[in-house]
Amino acid sequence: MAPIPLQRDTVQRPGTTRAGHAHGPRLASRTSLPGIPLAPSAARRFVRAALAEWTGLGVPAAVGFSDRLADDAVTVTNELVTNAVVHAGTTVDLVLGLEEEGGDEPSAALVLEVTDHHPARPVSGDEPGADTGPAGVRPGELPDPAEYGRGLQLVATLADSWGITYRTGLKTVWARLPVDDWSAPPAPPDGEALRRGLRAAEILAPAARRTERDDAVWDSRGAPAFLAEASDLLAGQLDEDLVAAIAGQLLVPRLADWCAIWLETEGAGPAAEPRLARVWHSEETGTEPLRAALEREPLRLPAGVGPGPVSVPVPWPAHPAEEDREDTPAPPPHPGGRDGAALAFRITAAGRALGTVLVGREGVAQVPEAVASLIEDFVRRLGLAVGAARAYTRQATISRILQRGLLPSKVAEIPGVTSALVYEPSDDGVVGGDFYDIFPCPGDRWCFVLGDVQGSGPEAAVVTGLARPWLRLLSREGFGVGEVLDRLNRLLLDDAMEAAEAAALMVAAAGGQQLHDGTQSRFLSLLYGEVVPLPDGGVRCTVASAGHPLPLLLRPDGSVRPAADPQVLLGVVEDVAYESQIFDLAPGDTLLCVTDGVTERRSGPLMFDDGDGLARVLAGCAGLPAEATAERIRRAVHEFAEQPPDDDVALLVLHAD
């Protein structure tokens, strides 16, 4: 049976726990699970994924997410969801909340809430809707195992507090687990993101308790379940080091006592030494001696070796004859004090060698054939994950380089005007469709541009890469604002543009990207303006908007009005004559230009600019300098919805000094 697909919704809200603990803003992740036997395993994965997400985001309390806390949260979740499935059999709603309290003694806690939809019986001695223990159980007492099983006894042991809330048609069991040492100082900034990522990987793929290994579990059911779990955990990881970290913890100690993963350096050539990306040992004291032994002699398989297992010498202890020589340093002691067996597997993807996995077992002459076959299947999935992570890294790198080439390295300073710019692409790995520019022109003129290309990726990059230099060229040739848009519109409809798009589509196809209708990516919304300083202060502005959110003019008295008229998008209609509007930007006036990532920012069915929302925020910026105005609007856009923006956010503020 396939694993249950999880959908996680993360929100931040104030409130009070079911336990009655007051707290500040609460971070919560929620999901719903069908009332079937697979629900507990899906719930366990959900909790680990939520903890890993919060850790990766750098949530302050995440520094206190110890292995014990993660294991306790997963155990409590397993018991509560199992009880809900067994005794109710309905859909199960699961909420994992994180509460933080500041003050002299800051504290934090995880709060788990599991709700079923089975009509509940009355609660003895309590009003319906009250927080209490199981029906008929006084506070402080444990439930009767004969009636409730031993799961809730385990919950009572692990949780700081717990209880049951009955409502009409609903029953919620909650448990509160305190977070330890959450006020510890954060890690130094250098490499902080990678450290958080590695910690998140450890939460996602925890090492199992050290027990006697039973290879009989890898039968026709155990092996597919393990591979399915591995595929879920490895899929979607975009950093090859995190992939290696998760892989090591999946292998040890389930299938091996220790493992090491080398990754080839991409583009370094066949002579380059592979990089030891991860070393993992079932005994904590064994990791560093193992790493030292492996770093002295990096493992490299011969070119002709395929994906199957290759028996290799155990890295230590060294040969007895070498240990007896006085001039040979003593090798590090084997952590377990035993010899064993080691197998190496080549990591491949699309026929390319990406690295090597070395696994070892202590105290055995050989690794069982069934286990070796299972590890081989696992390494195939590891190769796909590493290959996907590298492909993403290549695309992100190319996009960043391309982005730097598509946007100006710096914008010109306009005499008598202070400018402020906010540019936030929605996806760092893909070229954004928004672009901007401020540049000088002959005749004591300065021009500014804010544009938004339909679509993203290579198709949008082609339009951006051509539109910005075209605008500079046309502006410097002395054409007026409306004439510049007329000529740019004809260029976008020209056959040469289609040829350029065809080249972009070929690049996208070679990279395995999804292709879109090239004609749509030529649509361009643009706000283009020209500024001329006035002798008595301020500047004269000439602007035109082609399918773009209208610029807003803010006066010192707080009044706001549109500074241009709406006109059709560029690249849509051939026979169109664009018109411009002229106005003076007096000292103290502010002109705000934004893309639709601002005006169409969504919170449920609402948009940020509904009811002139942008104008209301801008009115509150009267008297502020350009930088403060830009920051206030940026903050308002982010605070409008709980989720991060899903479109590029770009805004330009011009303030007359």
XYZ file of C-alpha atoms in Angstrom:
657
model
C 0.000 0.000 0.000
C 1.386 3.410 -0.961
C 2.219 5.909 1.807
C -0.382 8.570 2.579
C 0.512 11.830 0.794
C 0.805 14.612 3.364
C -0.329 18.186 2.959
C 1.060 20.542 5.578
C -0.311 24.013 6.296
C 1.895 26.189 8.505
C 0.434 29.262 10.191
C 1.438 31.660 12.959
C -1.200 32.917 15.334
C -1.652 34.068 18.938
C -3.773 32.128 21.410
C -3.850 29.773 24.371
C -3.203 26.052 24.395
C -5.812 23.524 25.373
C -3.756 23.095 28.520
C -4.471 26.686 29.451
C -0.915 27.938 29.054
C -0.771 31.516 27.853
C 1.766 32.142 25.170
C 2.867 34.546 22.461
C 2.634 33.946 18.700
C 2.139 30.300 17.942
C 3.669 28.532 14.961
C 1.527 25.586 13.912
C 1.508 22.935 11.194
C -1.647 20.959 10.524
C -2.788 18.072 8.379
C -5.680 15.623 8.049
C -5.275 11.859 7.781
C -7.769 9.131 6.819
C -8.722 6.753 9.606
C -6.775 3.782 8.234
C -3.817 1.735 9.568
C -1.334 3.817 7.551
C -2.303 7.009 9.406
C 0.148 6.615 12.358
C 3.175 6.221 10.061
C 2.042 9.226 8.018
C 1.622 11.212 11.240
C 5.151 10.322 12.337
C 6.540 11.553 9.014
C 4.467 14.733 9.299
C 5.848 15.592 12.749
C 9.460 15.024 11.724
C 8.944 17.065 8.551
C 7.422 19.968 10.529
C 10.278 19.967 13.065
C 12.822 19.827 10.243
C 11.083 22.705 8.431
C 11.124 24.912 11.536
C 14.765 24.035 12.145
C 15.716 24.875 8.565
C 13.887 28.209 8.829
C 15.931 29.146 11.897
C 12.945 29.415 14.291
C 14.517 30.552 17.622
C 13.137 27.693 19.720
C 14.511 25.145 17.227
C 17.894 25.263 18.979
C 16.213 23.228 21.702
C 14.939 20.510 19.347
C 16.966 17.647 20.779
C 16.889 14.082 19.476
C 14.964 13.100 22.595
C 12.324 15.792 22.043
C 11.886 14.766 18.399
C 11.592 11.098 19.379
C 9.121 11.911 22.210
C 6.985 14.024 19.870
C 6.910 11.235 17.285
C 6.079 8.630 19.972
C 3.247 10.713 21.436
C 1.885 11.407 17.951
C 1.997 7.708 17.089
C 0.052 6.761 20.220
C -2.585 9.492 19.879
C -3.219 8.861 16.179
C -3.298 5.093 16.722
C -5.915 5.542 19.467
C -7.974 7.802 17.215
C -7.866 5.296 14.334
C -8.607 2.262 16.523
C -11.371 3.771 18.684
C -12.970 6.277 16.285
C -12.052 5.190 12.772
C -12.819 8.641 11.374
C -10.643 11.222 9.663
C -7.956 12.403 12.076
C -6.895 16.057 12.287
C -3.341 16.587 13.557
C -1.914 19.928 14.694
C 1.674 20.408 15.859
C 2.142 23.790 17.517
C 5.238 25.582 18.765
C 4.735 28.119 21.540
C 7.378 30.583 22.691
C 7.351 32.837 25.739
C 9.908 35.558 26.359
C 10.684 37.319 29.607
C 13.380 36.750 32.204
C 13.040 32.973 31.854
C 12.038 32.255 28.265
C 10.358 28.943 27.584
C 8.957 27.035 24.656
C 6.845 23.928 24.169
C 5.517 21.639 21.460
C 1.760 21.098 21.665
C 0.241 18.132 19.826
C -3.499 18.040 19.160
C -5.175 14.982 17.632
C -8.882 15.295 16.819
C -11.291 12.598 15.662
C -14.857 13.097 14.463
C -16.628 10.384 16.407
C -19.490 11.567 18.642
C -18.092 11.519 22.200
C -19.920 10.308 25.286
C -20.539 12.703 28.177
C -17.688 13.415 30.545
C -18.362 12.431 34.148
C -18.327 15.362 36.520
C -17.363 17.925 33.849
C -19.192 20.182 31.439
C -18.944 19.363 27.733
C -16.161 21.321 26.099
C -13.941 21.392 29.184
C -10.340 20.237 29.190
C -10.006 17.119 31.283
C -8.481 13.678 31.414
C -10.373 10.692 29.994
C -14.002 10.393 31.018
C -14.336 9.526 34.670
C -10.648 10.043 35.459
C -9.777 12.692 38.058
C -6.832 15.026 37.323
C -3.547 13.366 38.171
C -4.867 9.839 37.639
C -3.853 7.596 34.768
C -6.539 6.028 32.553
C -7.565 2.397 32.924
C -5.452 0.367 30.466
C -8.275 -2.107 30.028
C -10.447 0.636 28.563
C -7.970 2.962 26.858
C -4.906 0.757 26.283
C -1.437 1.694 27.472
C -0.866 4.373 24.855
C -2.219 7.217 26.990
C -0.130 6.047 29.941
C 2.912 6.517 27.719
C 1.629 9.955 26.710
C 1.163 10.896 30.363
C 4.737 9.799 31.101
C 6.346 11.748 28.252
C 4.216 14.901 28.295
C 4.505 17.849 30.657
C 0.684 17.991 30.639
C -2.097 16.445 28.600
C -5.847 16.159 28.425
C -8.962 15.552 26.346
C -11.392 18.139 25.036
C -14.912 17.024 24.099
C -17.059 19.057 21.742
C -20.137 18.178 19.728
C -19.042 15.501 17.291
C -15.356 16.030 18.095
C -12.819 14.723 20.565
C -9.347 16.246 20.807
C -6.498 14.724 22.791
C -3.642 17.178 23.396
C -0.205 16.821 24.922
C 2.406 19.441 25.798
C 6.148 18.691 25.541
C 8.567 21.355 26.857
C 11.480 22.397 24.644
C 14.784 22.267 26.543
C 17.571 24.856 26.341
C 15.824 26.874 23.652
C 17.444 30.098 24.883
C 20.938 28.798 24.059
C 22.955 31.217 21.872
C 22.576 30.671 18.117
C 25.344 29.193 16.008
C 27.875 31.617 14.480
C 26.681 33.087 11.173
C 29.329 31.397 9.010
C 27.803 28.193 7.674
C 24.690 28.644 9.805
C 22.301 27.700 6.993
C 24.194 24.459 6.301
C 24.267 23.586 10.014
C 20.522 24.131 10.257
C 20.066 22.009 7.147
C 22.155 19.161 8.555
C 20.224 19.302 11.828
C 16.977 19.214 9.865
C 18.289 16.148 8.035
C 19.021 14.450 11.351
C 15.457 15.117 12.505
C 14.038 13.739 9.261
C 16.074 10.511 9.350
C 16.830 9.729 13.008
C 19.172 6.940 13.984
C 17.244 4.056 15.512
C 18.016 2.821 18.986
C 21.026 0.499 19.157
C 19.595 -3.033 19.244
C 20.469 -6.444 17.921
C 19.931 -6.297 14.200
C 17.413 -8.706 12.713
C 18.040 -9.197 8.992
C 14.888 -11.288 8.759
C 12.808 -8.087 8.657
C 14.072 -7.334 5.133
C 11.535 -9.688 3.590
C 9.012 -9.013 0.845
C 7.323 -6.379 3.041
C 10.182 -4.853 5.007
C 12.446 -3.999 2.083
C 9.762 -2.187 -0.002
C 8.651 -0.246 3.085
C 12.233 0.861 3.765
C 12.777 1.900 0.140
C 9.479 3.783 0.094
C 10.482 5.658 3.251
C 13.908 6.398 1.782
C 12.392 7.700 -1.447
C 10.069 10.026 0.485
C 12.913 11.437 2.584
C 15.417 11.844 -0.253
C 12.992 13.280 -2.785
C 12.881 17.035 -2.986
C 16.157 17.687 -1.157
C 17.960 20.384 -3.118
C 21.387 20.205 -1.460
C 23.619 17.197 -2.110
C 25.192 17.422 1.375
C 21.745 17.160 2.967
C 20.995 14.192 0.720
C 24.183 12.506 1.951
C 23.312 13.285 5.586
C 19.846 11.725 5.280
C 21.253 8.704 3.427
C 23.815 8.029 6.159
C 21.185 8.039 8.863
C 18.906 5.775 6.875
C 21.666 3.190 6.428
C 23.006 3.276 10.004
C 22.108 1.307 12.041
C 19.238 -0.181 10.062
C 21.481 -1.907 7.532
C 25.052 -1.278 8.669
C 27.143 -0.320 11.690
C 28.827 2.529 9.850
C 28.913 4.144 6.453
C 30.763 6.797 4.481
C 29.673 8.685 1.380
C 32.055 10.255 -1.134
C 30.802 12.628 -3.817
C 32.666 13.439 -6.989
C 33.343 17.138 -7.504
C 31.254 18.165 -10.493
C 33.323 19.410 -13.409
C 36.627 18.748 -11.639
C 37.833 16.070 -14.060
C 38.575 12.355 -13.573
C 41.854 12.978 -11.737
C 40.236 14.988 -8.907
C 39.885 13.321 -5.517
C 36.306 12.642 -4.402
C 35.004 14.600 -1.431
C 34.135 12.777 1.810
C 30.659 14.248 2.260
C 29.363 12.213 5.195
C 30.598 9.715 7.789
C 28.160 8.041 10.148
C 28.706 5.455 12.895
C 26.184 3.765 15.138
C 28.396 4.563 18.125
C 29.003 8.267 18.591
C 32.637 7.760 19.616
C 33.321 5.828 16.428
C 32.578 8.572 13.902
C 35.771 10.629 14.199
C 38.211 7.654 14.232
C 36.395 6.310 11.171
C 36.619 9.680 9.437
C 40.358 9.919 10.202
C 40.989 6.454 8.785
C 39.000 7.178 5.629
C 40.548 10.584 5.009
C 44.027 9.027 4.943
C 43.019 6.809 2.020
C 39.978 8.073 0.053
C 38.039 5.239 -1.550
C 37.893 5.270 -5.323
C 36.434 2.380 -7.272
C 37.962 1.320 -10.622
C 36.321 2.782 -13.716
C 34.881 -0.554 -14.832
C 32.947 -1.230 -11.608
C 29.173 -1.238 -12.045
C 26.420 -0.363 -9.567
C 26.614 -3.673 -7.685
C 28.397 -4.290 -4.355
C 32.187 -4.492 -4.262
C 33.905 -6.093 -1.286
C 36.691 -3.879 0.077
C 39.065 -4.174 3.072
C 37.716 -2.791 6.324
C 39.426 0.590 6.909
C 40.926 -0.466 10.240
C 42.567 -1.940 12.285
C 45.741 -1.891 10.207
C 47.639 -5.008 9.307
C 49.279 -6.523 12.455
C 52.704 -6.484 10.787
C 52.439 -2.700 10.352
C 51.297 -2.222 13.947
C 54.425 -4.026 15.221
C 56.845 -1.744 13.367
C 58.329 0.889 15.656
C 58.481 3.534 12.896
C 54.780 3.152 12.018
C 52.281 5.241 14.050
C 49.671 3.136 15.790
C 46.352 3.216 13.929
C 43.232 4.441 15.732
C 41.522 1.655 17.670
C 38.433 0.087 16.171
C 35.445 1.471 18.103
C 33.919 -1.946 18.507
C 37.182 -3.787 18.851
C 36.138 -6.213 16.105
C 36.891 -6.907 12.480
C 34.076 -6.996 10.004
C 32.986 -6.747 6.391
C 32.681 -3.716 4.134
C 30.957 -3.191 0.781
C 31.303 -0.311 -1.647
C 28.631 0.840 -4.109
C 29.009 3.323 -6.917
C 26.506 6.201 -6.935
C 25.263 6.783 -10.478
C 22.596 8.803 -12.255
C 21.907 8.918 -15.993
C 25.005 6.788 -16.609
C 27.337 9.196 -14.784
C 29.360 8.320 -11.684
C 28.517 10.728 -8.873
C 30.308 9.132 -5.939
C 30.673 6.079 -3.742
C 28.927 4.626 -0.691
C 30.924 2.463 1.717
C 29.042 0.470 4.360
C 30.458 -1.775 7.028
C 29.325 -4.328 9.563
C 31.321 -5.293 12.609
C 32.077 -8.828 13.717
C 30.863 -10.593 10.566
C 32.678 -12.217 7.682
C 30.294 -10.909 5.036
C 27.166 -8.826 4.577
C 24.084 -10.985 3.888
C 23.152 -11.114 0.223
C 19.611 -9.826 0.850
C 20.969 -6.804 2.732
C 23.552 -6.090 0.025
C 20.803 -6.205 -2.601
C 18.656 -3.835 -0.530
C 21.539 -1.386 -0.131
C 22.132 -1.537 -3.892
C 18.502 -0.551 -4.501
C 18.861 2.218 -1.929
C 22.017 3.578 -3.602
C 20.129 3.785 -6.918
C 17.615 6.095 -5.218
C 20.453 8.006 -3.623
C 21.962 8.544 -7.085
C 18.664 9.973 -8.376
C 18.471 12.336 -5.399
C 22.073 13.520 -5.780
C 21.569 13.973 -9.518
C 18.399 16.019 -8.947
C 20.119 18.165 -6.327
C 23.016 18.850 -8.694
C 20.672 19.687 -11.545
C 18.875 22.172 -9.310
C 22.188 23.672 -8.176
C 23.308 24.081 -11.788
C 20.033 25.724 -12.747
C 20.114 28.015 -9.713
C 23.700 29.020 -10.460
C 22.937 29.753 -14.105
C 19.845 31.690 -13.086
C 21.771 33.809 -10.595
C 24.420 34.602 -13.196
C 21.720 35.352 -15.749
C 19.831 37.469 -13.229
C 22.930 39.561 -12.546
C 23.306 40.127 -16.276
C 19.643 41.065 -16.760
C 19.523 43.638 -13.961
C 21.697 46.742 -13.657
C 24.668 46.442 -11.304
C 23.673 49.847 -9.910
C 21.061 52.498 -10.677
C 21.828 56.122 -11.485
C 21.308 58.902 -8.950
C 18.864 61.580 -10.081
C 19.780 65.132 -9.012
C 17.210 66.473 -6.549
C 15.573 63.048 -6.128
C 16.217 60.266 -3.607
C 15.341 56.793 -4.889
C 14.753 53.518 -3.033
C 14.307 50.106 -4.592
C 12.952 46.802 -3.293
C 13.429 43.711 -5.473
C 12.568 40.259 -4.108
C 12.349 37.382 -6.629
C 9.867 34.737 -5.511
C 12.277 31.887 -6.353
C 16.056 32.220 -6.015
C 16.528 29.290 -8.413
C 14.575 30.764 -11.338
C 15.043 34.041 -13.172
C 12.318 36.439 -12.131
C 9.992 38.178 -14.575
C 10.305 41.618 -12.898
C 13.054 44.064 -13.852
C 13.982 47.674 -13.157
C 16.409 50.386 -14.279
C 17.316 54.042 -13.728
C 19.727 55.594 -16.211
C 20.796 59.046 -17.499
C 20.041 60.288 -21.012
C 21.281 63.231 -23.111
C 19.646 66.570 -22.480
C 19.797 66.473 -18.660
C 17.183 63.721 -18.534
C 16.947 60.611 -16.350
C 14.716 57.652 -17.195
C 13.262 54.999 -14.897
C 11.713 51.635 -15.733
C 9.745 49.021 -13.830
C 8.580 46.028 -15.876
C 7.013 42.616 -15.470
C 7.341 39.931 -18.161
C 4.611 37.319 -18.497
C 5.987 33.982 -17.217
C 9.419 33.097 -15.855
C 12.499 31.081 -16.699
C 14.356 31.235 -20.048
C 11.393 32.620 -22.020
C 10.947 35.556 -19.641
C 14.723 36.025 -19.451
C 14.862 36.534 -23.234
C 12.271 39.311 -23.058
C 13.961 40.957 -20.069
C 17.396 40.654 -21.662
C 16.183 42.439 -24.819
C 13.662 44.929 -23.396
C 16.025 46.683 -20.964
C 18.802 47.489 -23.483
C 16.178 48.385 -26.118
C 14.679 50.889 -23.676
C 18.074 52.435 -23.020
C 18.824 52.668 -26.718
C 15.454 54.214 -27.643
C 15.592 56.652 -24.728
C 19.070 57.859 -25.632
C 18.020 58.319 -29.240
C 15.758 61.133 -28.038
C 12.332 59.524 -28.513
C 9.586 60.706 -26.200
C 8.024 58.467 -23.534
C 5.031 57.441 -25.654
C 7.193 56.900 -28.742
C 9.564 54.650 -26.799
C 6.656 52.385 -25.849
C 5.329 52.398 -29.432
C 8.643 51.162 -30.804
C 9.189 48.642 -28.021
C 5.726 47.230 -28.676
C 6.564 46.696 -32.370
C 9.875 45.065 -31.464
C 8.118 42.603 -29.177
C 5.794 41.628 -32.020
C 8.632 41.306 -34.527
C 9.747 37.954 -35.970
C 13.204 38.471 -34.474
C 11.637 38.192 -31.032
C 10.066 34.861 -31.942
C 13.452 33.568 -33.088
C 14.992 34.609 -29.783
C 12.217 32.824 -27.912
C 12.758 29.677 -29.956
C 16.383 29.661 -28.804
C 15.222 30.013 -25.203
C 12.828 27.089 -25.623
C 15.682 24.942 -26.934
C 17.734 25.815 -23.837
C 14.784 24.931 -21.612
C 14.236 21.613 -23.399
C 17.919 20.690 -23.032
C 17.680 21.326 -19.295
C 14.551 19.228 -18.919
C 12.387 22.208 -17.991
C 8.693 22.426 -18.698
C 7.977 24.457 -21.849
C 5.269 27.064 -22.086
C 3.515 28.799 -24.925
C 6.184 31.152 -26.236
C 3.657 33.740 -27.446
C 2.502 34.445 -23.898
C 6.000 35.247 -22.612
C 6.183 38.251 -24.999
C 3.473 40.063 -23.043
C 5.130 42.799 -21.033
C 3.637 45.222 -18.528
C 5.795 48.316 -18.227
C 5.927 51.566 -16.339
C 8.323 53.942 -18.070
C 9.104 57.517 -17.086
C 11.381 60.461 -17.740
C 12.561 62.975 -15.112
C 13.924 66.469 -15.762
C 15.162 68.622 -12.830
C 13.476 72.037 -12.433
C 15.441 75.233 -11.726
C 13.441 76.077 -8.589
C 13.589 72.576 -7.083
C 11.726 69.371 -7.721
C 11.497 67.593 -11.054
C 9.116 67.300 -14.014
C 7.947 63.728 -14.641
C 6.583 62.243 -17.834
C 5.230 58.710 -17.383
C 3.294 56.062 -19.305
C 1.854 52.790 -18.043
C 1.359 49.850 -20.408
C -0.773 47.249 -18.651
C 1.077 47.972 -15.404
C -0.171 48.906 -11.918
C -0.526 52.688 -12.008
C 2.092 54.813 -10.224
C 0.832 56.672 -7.153
C 1.714 60.262 -6.295
C 1.880 61.103 -2.577
C 1.696 64.764 -1.503
C 3.053 65.995 1.878
C -0.533 66.417 3.176
C -1.102 62.651 2.809
C -3.266 62.817 -0.304
C -2.660 60.090 -2.907
C -3.706 59.944 -6.565
C -2.776 57.870 -9.642
C -0.124 59.565 -11.772
C -0.885 57.832 -15.105
C -3.725 56.376 -17.151
C -4.133 52.637 -17.834
C -3.155 51.388 -21.305
C -2.825 48.006 -23.029
C 0.035 45.573 -22.405
C 3.053 45.648 -24.680
C 3.303 42.809 -27.191
C -0.470 42.308 -27.605
C -1.824 44.795 -30.168
C 0.220 46.065 -33.096
C -1.653 49.279 -33.995
C -1.603 51.179 -30.714
C -0.327 54.652 -29.849
C 0.802 55.007 -26.264
C 0.230 58.308 -24.478
C 2.075 59.834 -21.555
C 1.117 62.087 -18.624
C 3.170 65.031 -17.335
C 3.243 66.340 -13.748
C 5.660 68.036 -11.378
C 7.190 66.243 -8.419
C 7.584 69.124 -5.951
C 9.922 68.974 -2.925
C 8.368 66.592 -0.392
C 6.349 64.685 -3.004
C 6.793 60.930 -3.459
C 6.151 58.765 -6.519
C 5.564 55.038 -5.886
C 5.872 52.458 -8.683
C 5.147 48.755 -8.059
C 4.640 45.490 -9.943
C 1.599 43.233 -9.570
C 3.475 41.138 -7.025
C 2.551 43.979 -4.647
C -0.985 44.855 -5.742
C -2.082 41.232 -6.263
C -0.529 39.790 -3.093
C -3.211 37.405 -1.812
C -4.585 36.500 1.590
C -7.343 33.995 0.931
C -9.830 35.634 -1.463
C -8.504 39.146 -0.757
C -5.750 41.045 -2.569
C -3.474 43.680 -1.088
C -4.819 46.480 -3.312
C -8.497 45.688 -2.785
C -10.281 48.872 -1.756
C -7.214 50.967 -2.650
C -5.174 49.149 -0.008
C -1.846 50.256 -1.482
C -2.935 53.916 -1.526
C -3.961 53.704 2.156
C -0.564 52.350 3.157
C 1.204 54.987 1.064
C -0.873 57.781 2.640
C 0.594 56.804 5.996
C 4.092 57.404 4.619
C 3.677 61.184 4.235
C 6.809 62.956 5.401
C 8.969 59.821 5.287
C 12.135 59.621 3.180
C 12.339 57.217 0.233
C 14.036 54.342 2.098
C 11.544 54.432 4.983
C 8.604 54.546 2.571
C 9.912 51.552 0.622
C 10.509 49.548 3.800
C 7.063 50.319 5.226
C 5.337 49.178 2.041
C 7.545 46.080 1.775
C 6.689 45.146 5.352
C 2.961 45.721 4.759
C 3.063 43.436 1.717
C 4.716 40.642 3.718
C 2.400 41.049 6.715
C -0.729 40.986 4.553
C -0.672 37.166 4.437
C 0.839 34.439 6.581
C 2.500 32.666 3.658
C 5.522 34.170 1.861
C 4.816 35.993 -1.426
C 4.414 33.620 -4.376
C 5.270 36.275 -6.982
C 8.186 38.625 -7.488
C 7.925 41.775 -5.365
C 9.392 44.933 -6.892
C 8.798 48.565 -5.986
C 10.528 51.854 -6.770
C 10.164 55.021 -4.688
C 11.193 58.475 -5.987
C 11.151 61.267 -3.391
C 11.792 64.888 -4.387
C 14.222 66.503 -1.957
